[in-house]
Tab-separated table of C-alpha atoms in Angstrom:
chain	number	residue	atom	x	y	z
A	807	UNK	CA	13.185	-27.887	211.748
A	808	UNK	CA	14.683	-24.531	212.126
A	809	UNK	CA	12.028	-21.572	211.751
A	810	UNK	CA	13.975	-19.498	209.471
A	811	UNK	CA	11.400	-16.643	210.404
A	812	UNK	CA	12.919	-16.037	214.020
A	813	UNK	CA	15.969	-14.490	214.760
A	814	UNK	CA	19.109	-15.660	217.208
A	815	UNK	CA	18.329	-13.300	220.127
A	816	UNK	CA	15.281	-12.307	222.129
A	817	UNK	CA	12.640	-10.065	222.108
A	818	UNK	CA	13.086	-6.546	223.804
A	819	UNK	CA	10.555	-7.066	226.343
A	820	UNK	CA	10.892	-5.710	230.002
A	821	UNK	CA	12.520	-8.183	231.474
A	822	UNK	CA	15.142	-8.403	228.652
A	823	UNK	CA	16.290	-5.429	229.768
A	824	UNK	CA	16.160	-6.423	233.719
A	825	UNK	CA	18.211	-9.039	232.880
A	826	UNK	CA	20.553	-7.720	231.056
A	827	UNK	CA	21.281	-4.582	233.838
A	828	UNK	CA	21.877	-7.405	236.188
A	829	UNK	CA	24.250	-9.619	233.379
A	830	UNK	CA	26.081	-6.192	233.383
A	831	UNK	CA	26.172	-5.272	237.214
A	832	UNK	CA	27.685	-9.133	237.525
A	833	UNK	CA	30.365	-8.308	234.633
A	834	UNK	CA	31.525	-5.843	237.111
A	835	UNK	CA	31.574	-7.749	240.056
A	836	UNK	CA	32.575	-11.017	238.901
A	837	UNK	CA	35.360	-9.148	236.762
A	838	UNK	CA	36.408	-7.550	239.565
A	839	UNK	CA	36.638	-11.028	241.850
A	840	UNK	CA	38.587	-12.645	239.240
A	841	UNK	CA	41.582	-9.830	238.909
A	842	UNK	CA	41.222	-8.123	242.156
A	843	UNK	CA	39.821	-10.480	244.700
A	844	UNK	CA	41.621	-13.304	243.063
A	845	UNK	CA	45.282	-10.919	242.269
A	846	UNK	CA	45.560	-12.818	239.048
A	847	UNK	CA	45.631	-8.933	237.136
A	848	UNK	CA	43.454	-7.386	234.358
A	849	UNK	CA	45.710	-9.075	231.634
A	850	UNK	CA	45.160	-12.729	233.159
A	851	UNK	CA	41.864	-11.881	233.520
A	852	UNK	CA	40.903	-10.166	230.174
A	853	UNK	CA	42.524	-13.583	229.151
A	854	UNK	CA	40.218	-16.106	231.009
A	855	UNK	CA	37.271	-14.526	230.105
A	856	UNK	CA	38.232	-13.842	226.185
A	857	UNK	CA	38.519	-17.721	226.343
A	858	UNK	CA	35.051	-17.599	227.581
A	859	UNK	CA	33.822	-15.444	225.612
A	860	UNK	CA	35.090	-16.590	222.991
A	861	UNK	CA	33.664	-20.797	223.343
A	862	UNK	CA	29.824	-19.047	224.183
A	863	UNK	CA	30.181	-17.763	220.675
A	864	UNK	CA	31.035	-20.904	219.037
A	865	UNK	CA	28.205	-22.307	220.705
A	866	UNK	CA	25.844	-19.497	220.369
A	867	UNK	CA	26.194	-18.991	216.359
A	868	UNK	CA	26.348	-23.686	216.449
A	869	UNK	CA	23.143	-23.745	217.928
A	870	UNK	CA	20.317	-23.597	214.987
A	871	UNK	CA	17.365	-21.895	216.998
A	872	UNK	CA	17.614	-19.377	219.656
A	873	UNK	CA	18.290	-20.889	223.065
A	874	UNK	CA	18.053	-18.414	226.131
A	875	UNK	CA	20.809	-19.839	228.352
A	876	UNK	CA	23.388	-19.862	225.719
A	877	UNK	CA	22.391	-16.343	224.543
A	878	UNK	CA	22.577	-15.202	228.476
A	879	UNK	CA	25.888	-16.983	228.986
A	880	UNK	CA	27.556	-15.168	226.530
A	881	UNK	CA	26.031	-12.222	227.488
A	882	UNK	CA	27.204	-12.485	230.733
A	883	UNK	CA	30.818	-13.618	229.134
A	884	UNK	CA	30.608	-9.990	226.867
A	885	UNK	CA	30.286	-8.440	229.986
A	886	UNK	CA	33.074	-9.932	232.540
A	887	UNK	CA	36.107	-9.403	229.473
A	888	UNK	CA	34.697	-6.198	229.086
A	889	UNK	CA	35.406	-5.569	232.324
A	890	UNK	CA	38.693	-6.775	233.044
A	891	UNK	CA	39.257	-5.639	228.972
A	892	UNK	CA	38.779	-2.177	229.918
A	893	UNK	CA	40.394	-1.888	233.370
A	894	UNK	CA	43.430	-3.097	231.404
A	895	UNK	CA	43.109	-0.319	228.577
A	896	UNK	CA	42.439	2.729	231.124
A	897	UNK	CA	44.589	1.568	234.065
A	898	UNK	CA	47.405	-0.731	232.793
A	899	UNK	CA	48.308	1.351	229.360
A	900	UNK	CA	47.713	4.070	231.604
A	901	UNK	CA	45.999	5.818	228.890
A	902	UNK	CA	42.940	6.688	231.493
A	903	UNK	CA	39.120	7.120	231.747
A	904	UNK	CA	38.572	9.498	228.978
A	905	UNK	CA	41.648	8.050	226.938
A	906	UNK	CA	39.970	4.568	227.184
A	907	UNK	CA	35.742	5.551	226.416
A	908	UNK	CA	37.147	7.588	223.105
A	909	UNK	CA	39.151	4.615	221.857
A	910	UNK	CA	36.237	2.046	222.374
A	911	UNK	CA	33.524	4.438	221.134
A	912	UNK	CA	35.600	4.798	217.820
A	913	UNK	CA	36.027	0.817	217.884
A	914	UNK	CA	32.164	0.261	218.594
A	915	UNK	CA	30.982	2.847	215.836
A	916	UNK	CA	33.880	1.468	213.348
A	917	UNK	CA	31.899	-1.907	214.304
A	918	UNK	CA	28.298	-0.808	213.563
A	919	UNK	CA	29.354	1.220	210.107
A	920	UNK	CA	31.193	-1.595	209.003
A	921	UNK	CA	28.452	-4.428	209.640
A	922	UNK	CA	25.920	-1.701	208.088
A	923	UNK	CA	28.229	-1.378	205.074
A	924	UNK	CA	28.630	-5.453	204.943
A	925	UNK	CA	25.136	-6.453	205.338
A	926	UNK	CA	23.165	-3.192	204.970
A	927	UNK	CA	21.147	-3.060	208.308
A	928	UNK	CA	22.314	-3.479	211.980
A	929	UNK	CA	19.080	-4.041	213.397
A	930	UNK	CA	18.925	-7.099	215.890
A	931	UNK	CA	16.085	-8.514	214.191
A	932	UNK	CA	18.477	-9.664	210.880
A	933	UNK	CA	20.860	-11.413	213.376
A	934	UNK	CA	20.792	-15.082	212.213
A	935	UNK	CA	22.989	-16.649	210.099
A	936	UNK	CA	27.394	-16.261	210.939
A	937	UNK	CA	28.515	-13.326	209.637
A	938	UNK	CA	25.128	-11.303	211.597
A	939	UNK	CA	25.607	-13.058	214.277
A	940	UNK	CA	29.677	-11.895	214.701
A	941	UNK	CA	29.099	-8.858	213.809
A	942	UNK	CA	26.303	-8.619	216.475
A	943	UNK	CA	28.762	-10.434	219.080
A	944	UNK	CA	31.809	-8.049	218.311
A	945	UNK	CA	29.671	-5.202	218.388
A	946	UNK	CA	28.371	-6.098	221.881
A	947	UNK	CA	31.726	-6.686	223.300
A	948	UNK	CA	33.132	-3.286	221.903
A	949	UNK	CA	29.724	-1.661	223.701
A	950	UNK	CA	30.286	-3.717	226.831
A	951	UNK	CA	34.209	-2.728	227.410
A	952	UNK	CA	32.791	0.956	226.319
A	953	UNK	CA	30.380	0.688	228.880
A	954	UNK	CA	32.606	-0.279	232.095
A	955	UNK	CA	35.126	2.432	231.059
A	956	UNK	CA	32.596	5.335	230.775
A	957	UNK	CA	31.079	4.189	234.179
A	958	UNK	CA	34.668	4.591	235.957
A	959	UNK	CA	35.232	7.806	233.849
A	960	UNK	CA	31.540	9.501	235.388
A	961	UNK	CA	32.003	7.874	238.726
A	962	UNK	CA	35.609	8.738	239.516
A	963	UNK	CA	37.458	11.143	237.146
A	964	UNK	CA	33.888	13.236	236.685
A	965	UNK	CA	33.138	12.553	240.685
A	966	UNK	CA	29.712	11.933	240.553
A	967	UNK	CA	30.127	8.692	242.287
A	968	UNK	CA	28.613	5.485	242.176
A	969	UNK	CA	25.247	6.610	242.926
A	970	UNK	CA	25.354	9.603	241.066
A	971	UNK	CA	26.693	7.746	237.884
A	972	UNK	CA	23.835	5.500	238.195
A	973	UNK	CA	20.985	8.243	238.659
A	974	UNK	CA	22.639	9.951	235.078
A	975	UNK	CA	22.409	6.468	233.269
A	976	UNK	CA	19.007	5.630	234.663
A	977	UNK	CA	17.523	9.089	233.366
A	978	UNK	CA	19.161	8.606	230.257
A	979	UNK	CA	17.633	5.204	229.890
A	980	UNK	CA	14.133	6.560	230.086
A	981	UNK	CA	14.580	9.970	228.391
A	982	UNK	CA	15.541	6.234	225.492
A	983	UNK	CA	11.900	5.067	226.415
A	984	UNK	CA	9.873	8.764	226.054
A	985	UNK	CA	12.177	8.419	222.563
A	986	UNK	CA	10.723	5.351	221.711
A	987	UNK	CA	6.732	6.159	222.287
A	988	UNK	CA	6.675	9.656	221.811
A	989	UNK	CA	8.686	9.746	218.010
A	990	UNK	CA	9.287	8.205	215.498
A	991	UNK	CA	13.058	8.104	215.816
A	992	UNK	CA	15.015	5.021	214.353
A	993	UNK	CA	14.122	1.860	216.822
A	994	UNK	CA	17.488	0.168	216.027
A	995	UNK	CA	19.289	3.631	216.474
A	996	UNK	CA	17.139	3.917	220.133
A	997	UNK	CA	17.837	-0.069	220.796
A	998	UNK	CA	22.034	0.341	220.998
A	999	UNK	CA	21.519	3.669	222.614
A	1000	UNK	CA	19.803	2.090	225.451
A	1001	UNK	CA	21.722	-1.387	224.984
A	1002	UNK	CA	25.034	0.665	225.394
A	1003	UNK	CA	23.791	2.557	228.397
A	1004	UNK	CA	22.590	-0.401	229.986
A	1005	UNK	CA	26.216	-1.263	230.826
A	1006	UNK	CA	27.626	1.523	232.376
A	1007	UNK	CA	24.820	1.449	234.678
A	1008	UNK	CA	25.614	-2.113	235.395
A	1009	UNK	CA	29.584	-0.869	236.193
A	1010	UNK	CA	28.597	1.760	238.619
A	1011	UNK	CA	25.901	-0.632	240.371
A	1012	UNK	CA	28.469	-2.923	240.489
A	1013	UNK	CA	31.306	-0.841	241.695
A	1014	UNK	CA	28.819	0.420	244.366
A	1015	UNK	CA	27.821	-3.162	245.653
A	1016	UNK	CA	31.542	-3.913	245.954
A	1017	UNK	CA	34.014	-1.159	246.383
A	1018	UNK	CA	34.933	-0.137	250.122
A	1019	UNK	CA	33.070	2.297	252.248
A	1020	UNK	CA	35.487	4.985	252.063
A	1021	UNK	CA	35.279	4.737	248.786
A	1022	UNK	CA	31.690	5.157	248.324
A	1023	UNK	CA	30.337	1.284	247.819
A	1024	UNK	CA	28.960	-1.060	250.419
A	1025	UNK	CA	31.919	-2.905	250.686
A	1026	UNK	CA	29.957	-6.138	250.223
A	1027	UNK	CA	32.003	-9.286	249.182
A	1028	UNK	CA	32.570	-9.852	245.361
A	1029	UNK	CA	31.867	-13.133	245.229
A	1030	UNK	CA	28.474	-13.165	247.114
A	1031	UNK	CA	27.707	-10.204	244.731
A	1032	UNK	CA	28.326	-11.852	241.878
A	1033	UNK	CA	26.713	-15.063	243.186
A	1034	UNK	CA	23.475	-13.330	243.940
A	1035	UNK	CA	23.203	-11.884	240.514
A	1036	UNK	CA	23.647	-15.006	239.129
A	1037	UNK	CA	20.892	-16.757	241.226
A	1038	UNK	CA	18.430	-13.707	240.082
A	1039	UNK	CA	19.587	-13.927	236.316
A	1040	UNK	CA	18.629	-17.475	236.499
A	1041	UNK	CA	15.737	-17.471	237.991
A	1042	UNK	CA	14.635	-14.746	235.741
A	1043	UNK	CA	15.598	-16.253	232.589
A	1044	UNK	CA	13.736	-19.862	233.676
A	1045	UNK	CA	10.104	-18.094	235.339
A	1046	UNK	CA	9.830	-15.379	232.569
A	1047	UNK	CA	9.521	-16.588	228.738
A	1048	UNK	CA	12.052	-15.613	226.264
A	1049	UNK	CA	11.064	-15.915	223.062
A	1050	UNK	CA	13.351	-15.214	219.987
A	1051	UNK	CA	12.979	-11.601	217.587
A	1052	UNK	CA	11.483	-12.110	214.431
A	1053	UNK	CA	13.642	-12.125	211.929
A	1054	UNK	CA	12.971	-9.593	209.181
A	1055	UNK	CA	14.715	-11.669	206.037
């Protein structure tokens, strides 16, 4: 019997979080494999893993109770088409960095205003039911693609590198937690804050793991990047519980 009190996605516990900076840093790299490492292009990419995407949401909104390896696939899924989604945008259309992170941050706030306007709250813990739960999904896509284009724009059009980029998002991330304990400062408003962030810290890791020396990364193989993450993500979502938000309706 489906317990109508608990949501479609988990609770924001620690290790949500740890998981999903490592679902992000393997967006990057496995993006990266499939339209670099692979030559098959940002388009074919942004293709293969829309298709992706876009069968973990069928599933995900199908299945009646909250199930953490379907909610981490397509996690994972919002993350790789981001990827390859916004490598396309800024590099392809050749409308750049900047060009790219304005466009998605009007898509991703023209997202959230209309799924407020819709349903009249955008907090995570009212996601159950279809038209929550694709609102939540498209929302998390536009923050993902957001996210991998504002980590190339800090890294390599602002110059602070991979590193760098990573040390700006990570203080960020807990000026989001002093936020959270020290205020009283709208939770949902502090969640896709730090949910947003999350992902350009994953790019930058990502791009550091993988991107040659003389460009500032370790040069270290995509695939066995990606592979590794994968292994950890796992591992992570079977040895640590993940139980579901409780739904506020």
């Amino acid at each position: 019997m489906t317990n109508n009190k608990l949501g479609k996605v988990p609770e924001l516990t620690f290790i949500f979080w740890i998981i999903k900076i490592a679902a992000t840093t393997l967006g990057e790299t496995a993006g990266d494999a499939v339209s670099m490492s692979m030559n098959l292009g940002y388009l074919v990419g942004t293709a293969i893993f829309a298709a992706i995407f876009l069968a973990s949401v069928v599933v995900q909104i199908k299945t009646p109770n909250f199930h953490p390896a379907i909610y981490w696939i397509t996690i994972i899924a919002t993350t790789t088409v981001g990827t390859t989604l916004a490598d396309f945008a800024d590099r392809s259309l050749g409308i750049g960095y900047a060009g790219g992170s304005s466009l998605l941050l009007f898509l991703l706030l023209i997202s959230l205003a209309t799924w407020h306007w819709k349903l009249g709250s955008i907090s995570i813990n009212t996601v159950r039911g279809f038209k929550p739960e694709m609102f939540y999904w498209v929302t998390i896509m536009f923050s993902q693609t957001l996210g991998t284009a504002l980590g190339d724009w800090t890294a390599d059009s602002m110059e602070f590198g991979y590193l760098g980029s990573a040390t700006i998002f990570s203080l960020l991330l807990v000026a989001i937690v002093v936020l959270k304990f020290k205020t009283k400062i709208s939770r949902t408003f502090l969640f896709w804050s730090a949910f947003i962030l999350t992902r350009p810290l994953g790019a930058v890791l990502g791009d550091f793991l993988d991107k040659p020396l003389d460009h500032g990364g370790l040069a270290l193989s995509r695939y066995n990047a990606s592979a590794v993450l994968l292994v950890f993500i796992v591992i992570c979502v079977l040895v640590f519980p993940n139980k579901a938000a409780k739904n506020s309706h």
